[in-house]
Coordinates of C-alpha atoms in Angstrom, one line a residue:
Chain V
X1 CA 99.4 60.1 117.3
X2 CA 98.3 62.9 115.6
X3 CA 98.9 66.8 116.6
X4 CA 95.6 67.9 118.1
X5 CA 96.8 71.7 118.5
X6 CA 98.6 73.9 116.2
X7 CA 102.1 74.4 117.7
X8 CA 102.8 78.1 118.9
X9 CA 105.8 79.6 116.8
X10 CA 104.7 83.1 116.8
X11 CA 108.0 84.0 118.5
X12 CA 109.8 82.9 115.6
X13 CA 107.5 84.9 113.4
X14 CA 107.8 87.9 115.1
X15 CA 111.2 87.8 115.1
X16 CA 111.3 87.2 111.3
X17 CA 109.3 90.0 110.4
X18 CA 111.2 92.4 113.0
X19 CA 114.7 91.5 111.6
X20 CA 113.5 91.9 107.8
X21 CA 112.1 95.4 108.6
X22 CA 115.1 96.6 110.5
X23 CA 117.5 95.1 107.9
X24 CA 115.4 97.1 105.0
X25 CA 115.2 100.0 107.4
X26 CA 119.0 100.3 108.0
X27 CA 119.5 99.8 104.2
X28 CA 117.1 102.6 103.2
X29 CA 118.8 104.8 106.0
X30 CA 122.3 103.9 104.7
X31 CA 121.4 105.1 101.2
X32 CA 120.0 108.2 102.5
X33 CA 122.9 109.1 104.7
X34 CA 125.6 108.1 102.2
X35 CA 123.5 110.4 99.7
X36 CA 123.6 113.3 101.9
X37 CA 127.3 112.9 102.7
X38 CA 128.1 112.7 99.0
X39 CA 126.0 115.8 98.4
X40 CA 128.1 117.7 101.0
X41 CA 131.3 116.4 99.5
X42 CA 130.2 117.6 96.0
X43 CA 129.5 121.0 97.3
X44 CA 132.8 121.3 99.1
X45 CA 134.8 120.0 96.1
X46 CA 132.8 122.3 93.5
X47 CA 133.6 125.4 95.9
X48 CA 137.4 124.5 95.8
X49 CA 137.4 123.9 92.1
X50 CA 136.0 127.2 91.7
X51 CA 138.6 128.7 94.1
X52 CA 141.2 127.2 92.1
X53 CA 140.1 128.5 88.7
X54 CA 140.0 132.2 90.1
X55 CA 143.5 131.8 91.1
Chain X
X1 CA 122.2 119.5 92.1
X2 CA 119.9 116.8 90.9
X3 CA 116.7 116.7 92.6
X4 CA 114.3 113.5 93.2
X5 CA 112.5 112.7 90.4
X6 CA 108.7 112.6 90.8
X7 CA 108.5 109.1 89.3
X8 CA 111.1 107.9 92.2
X9 CA 109.0 109.8 94.7
X10 CA 105.8 107.9 93.7
X11 CA 107.6 104.6 93.4
X12 CA 108.9 105.2 97.0
X13 CA 105.2 105.6 98.0
X14 CA 104.0 102.5 96.2
X15 CA 106.7 100.6 97.4
X16 CA 105.8 101.2 101.0
X17 CA 102.2 100.7 100.4
X18 CA 102.9 97.2 98.6
X19 CA 105.0 96.2 101.6
X20 CA 102.4 97.2 104.0
X21 CA 99.6 95.1 102.1
X22 CA 102.1 92.2 101.6
X23 CA 102.8 92.3 105.4
X24 CA 99.3 92.3 106.2
X25 CA 98.4 89.3 103.4
X26 CA 101.1 87.1 105.3
X27 CA 100.3 87.9 108.9
X28 CA 96.3 88.3 108.8
X29 CA 95.2 87.0 105.6
X30 CA 96.9 83.7 104.8
X31 CA 95.7 81.1 106.9
X32 CA 97.8 79.5 109.8
X33 CA 99.5 76.3 108.3
X34 CA 98.6 73.4 110.7
X35 CA 101.9 71.6 111.2
X36 CA 104.2 74.4 111.6
X37 CA 101.8 77.3 112.9
X38 CA 102.7 80.9 112.7
X39 CA 106.6 80.6 111.7
X40 CA 105.5 79.3 108.5
X41 CA 104.4 83.0 107.7
X42 CA 108.1 83.9 107.2
X43 CA 107.8 82.0 104.0
X44 CA 106.1 84.8 102.0
X45 CA 109.0 87.4 102.9
X46 CA 111.5 84.4 102.6
X47 CA 110.8 83.7 99.0
X48 CA 109.9 87.3 98.1
X49 CA 113.6 88.4 99.2
X50 CA 115.1 85.2 97.8
X51 CA 113.4 86.1 94.1
X52 CA 114.8 89.6 94.1
X53 CA 118.1 88.6 95.7
X54 CA 118.9 86.0 93.0
X55 CA 117.4 88.0 90.3
X56 CA 119.5 91.0 90.9
X57 CA 122.7 88.6 90.8
X58 CA 121.8 87.5 87.5
X59 CA 121.0 91.1 86.4
X60 CA 124.4 92.1 87.6
X61 CA 126.1 89.4 85.6
X62 CA 124.2 90.6 82.6
X63 CA 125.2 94.1 83.3
X64 CA 128.9 93.0 83.5
X65 CA 128.8 91.5 80.4
X66 CA 127.2 94.7 78.6
X67 CA 130.1 96.7 80.4
X68 CA 132.7 94.5 78.7
X69 CA 131.6 95.0 75.4
X70 CA 130.4 98.6 75.6
X71 CA 132.9 99.9 78.5
X72 CA 130.2 102.3 79.5
X73 CA 130.4 103.3 83.1
X74 CA 126.9 103.2 83.4
X75 CA 126.6 99.6 83.1
X76 CA 129.3 99.2 85.9
X77 CA 127.2 101.3 88.1
X78 CA 124.0 99.4 87.5
X79 CA 126.2 96.1 88.3
X80 CA 127.2 97.4 91.6
X81 CA 123.3 98.6 92.5
X82 CA 122.2 95.3 91.6
X83 CA 124.7 93.5 93.8
X84 CA 124.3 95.8 96.7
X85 CA 120.5 95.7 96.9
X86 CA 120.3 91.9 96.1
X87 CA 122.9 91.2 98.8
X88 CA 120.8 92.9 101.2
X89 CA 117.7 91.0 100.5
X90 CA 119.6 87.8 100.2
X91 CA 120.8 88.3 103.4
X92 CA 117.2 88.7 104.7
X93 CA 116.2 85.3 103.0
X94 CA 119.0 83.5 105.0
X95 CA 118.3 84.6 108.2
X96 CA 114.4 83.9 107.8
X97 CA 115.3 80.6 106.4
X98 CA 117.2 80.0 109.7
X99 CA 114.5 81.5 111.9
X100 CA 111.9 79.0 110.2
X101 CA 114.3 75.9 110.4
X102 CA 114.8 76.3 114.2
X103 CA 111.2 74.9 115.0
X104 CA 111.0 73.2 111.6
X105 CA 113.9 71.3 111.7
X106 CA 115.1 72.0 115.2
X107 CA 118.3 73.6 114.4
X108 CA 119.2 77.2 113.3
X109 CA 121.3 75.8 110.6
X110 CA 122.6 72.8 108.6
X111 CA 124.8 72.1 105.9
X112 CA 122.1 71.1 103.5
X113 CA 123.1 71.7 99.8
X114 CA 120.5 74.7 99.4
X115 CA 121.6 76.4 102.8
X116 CA 125.3 75.9 101.4
X117 CA 125.1 77.1 98.6
X118 CA 122.9 80.2 99.7
X119 CA 125.5 81.1 102.0
X120 CA 128.4 80.7 99.5
X121 CA 126.5 83.1 97.2
X122 CA 125.8 85.7 100.0
X123 CA 129.8 85.4 100.5
X124 CA 131.0 85.7 97.0
X125 CA 129.0 88.9 97.0
X126 CA 130.3 90.6 100.3
X127 CA 133.7 89.6 99.0
X128 CA 133.0 91.8 95.7
X129 CA 132.9 94.9 97.6
X130 CA 135.8 94.1 99.8
X131 CA 137.7 93.4 96.5
X132 CA 136.4 96.2 94.6
X133 CA 137.3 98.7 97.3
X134 CA 141.3 97.6 97.0
X135 CA 141.1 98.8 93.5
X136 CA 141.8 102.5 92.9
X137 CA 141.6 102.7 89.0
X138 CA 137.7 103.0 88.1
X139 CA 138.3 101.4 84.7
X140 CA 140.1 98.4 86.2
X141 CA 137.6 98.3 88.9
X142 CA 134.9 98.2 86.6
X143 CA 136.6 95.5 84.7
X144 CA 137.3 93.4 87.7
X145 CA 133.8 93.7 88.6
X146 CA 132.2 92.5 85.7
X147 CA 134.3 89.6 85.3
X148 CA 133.5 88.6 89.0
X149 CA 129.8 89.0 88.6
X150 CA 129.9 87.1 85.6
X151 CA 131.4 84.1 87.4
X152 CA 129.4 84.7 90.6
X153 CA 126.4 85.1 88.8
X154 CA 126.6 81.2 88.3
X155 CA 125.9 80.7 91.9
X156 CA 122.4 82.1 91.4
X157 CA 120.7 79.6 89.3
X158 CA 123.0 77.0 91.2
X159 CA 121.3 78.0 94.4
X160 CA 117.8 77.9 92.7
X161 CA 118.3 74.5 91.0
X162 CA 120.3 72.5 93.9
X163 CA 117.1 71.4 95.8
X164 CA 115.5 70.2 92.6
X165 CA 118.9 68.2 91.5
X166 CA 120.2 67.0 94.8
X167 CA 118.8 65.1 97.8
X168 CA 117.8 67.8 100.3
X169 CA 115.9 68.3 103.3
X170 CA 114.8 71.9 102.2
X171 CA 111.3 71.9 100.9
X172 CA 110.4 72.5 97.2
X173 CA 106.8 74.3 97.5
X174 CA 106.6 74.7 93.6
X175 CA 107.4 71.6 91.8
X176 CA 108.3 68.0 93.0
X177 CA 109.7 67.9 96.4
X178 CA 113.1 65.9 97.3
X179 CA 112.2 62.7 99.0
X180 CA 114.2 63.8 102.2
X181 CA 112.6 67.1 102.5
X182 CA 111.1 68.4 105.7
X183 CA 108.7 71.1 106.4
X184 CA 107.0 71.2 102.9
X185 CA 103.4 72.0 102.8
X186 CA 100.6 72.5 100.1
X187 CA 99.5 75.9 99.6
X188 CA 95.8 76.8 99.8
X189 CA 94.2 79.5 97.4
X190 CA 94.7 82.4 100.2
X191 CA 98.4 81.4 100.8
X192 CA 98.9 81.6 97.2
X193 CA 97.3 84.9 96.9
X194 CA 99.9 86.1 99.9
X195 CA 102.7 84.4 98.0
X196 CA 102.2 86.1 94.6
X197 CA 101.4 89.3 96.0
X198 CA 104.7 89.2 98.2
X199 CA 106.6 88.4 94.8
X200 CA 105.0 91.4 93.2
X201 CA 105.7 93.8 96.1
X202 CA 109.6 92.9 96.4
X203 CA 110.1 93.1 92.8
X204 CA 108.6 96.7 93.1
X205 CA 110.7 97.8 96.1
X206 CA 113.8 96.1 94.4
X207 CA 113.3 98.2 91.5
X208 CA 112.9 101.5 93.9
X209 CA 116.1 100.5 95.9
X210 CA 118.1 99.9 92.7
X211 CA 117.1 103.5 91.3
X212 CA 118.1 105.0 94.4
X213 CA 121.5 103.0 94.5
X214 CA 122.0 104.1 90.9
X215 CA 121.6 108.2 91.8
X216 CA 124.0 107.4 94.6
X217 CA 126.5 105.7 92.1
X218 CA 126.4 108.7 89.7
X219 CA 126.9 111.0 92.7
X220 CA 129.9 108.9 93.7
X221 CA 131.4 108.9 90.0
X222 CA 131.0 112.9 90.2
X223 CA 132.8 113.3 93.5
X224 CA 135.4 111.0 92.6
X225 CA 136.1 112.8 89.3
X226 CA 136.2 116.0 91.2
X227 CA 138.7 114.7 93.8
X228 CA 140.9 113.6 90.6
X229 CA 140.5 117.0 89.0
X230 CA 141.2 119.0 92.6
X231 CA 144.3 116.5 93.2
X232 CA 145.8 117.2 89.9

């Protein structure tokens, strides 16, 4: 028996691409957020260090 | 404060464009596979992410060796960047493989040699971050990381070769297929175009993400150093 029509597996394809983009998006966002948090920490620590130097 | 280099900004834009083109080629340009239908299209991203995933694990092992020789912390930063980015991409590889397996093999997961080695590889590198977090001394942590990635790096070539060495149901698209493989197919010229473009696009995206992660690592080190200074 031969397959006459191509099976509809588009739902799986959409799910696959959606997960790929969501995962890459979350990772890119995590890099951005962590970078911003560290920049803020650095500013605070530099200000603290300056303060202790003055004392 | 370090600003984002122009070259990195350009690489960000190029990466996004390449990702867009690769998606277009995979979804619209490549023909629909006759037996599996549209789900076969996940193959392009599956291989693209697997390529950079395994490449990153090997790069991390090399960076680990260089760190052990030079004791230069920049190599530790590079190793962490390679492992982190690769772990994300390899996670996508495994999920896409599972999604493809559902209609092709009628199951989401099976303990086939390829799937098993891929899952072990991913777990090895998730554990890498958990174990690193438990070590406070930066030098000790770097030394541990280097040895760990060196040993863990063996899992990457093993994962790649396992479908060529053992009887497995995972298809081998390039090279000789296992007699037990299910879901294999021959690529048409348009499929090859989408396939090789995806490999290229993911390589560029990988480099872009590594660069971002390296900058983050440098900042982490600076903050850690300042924290140590202020606590003294």
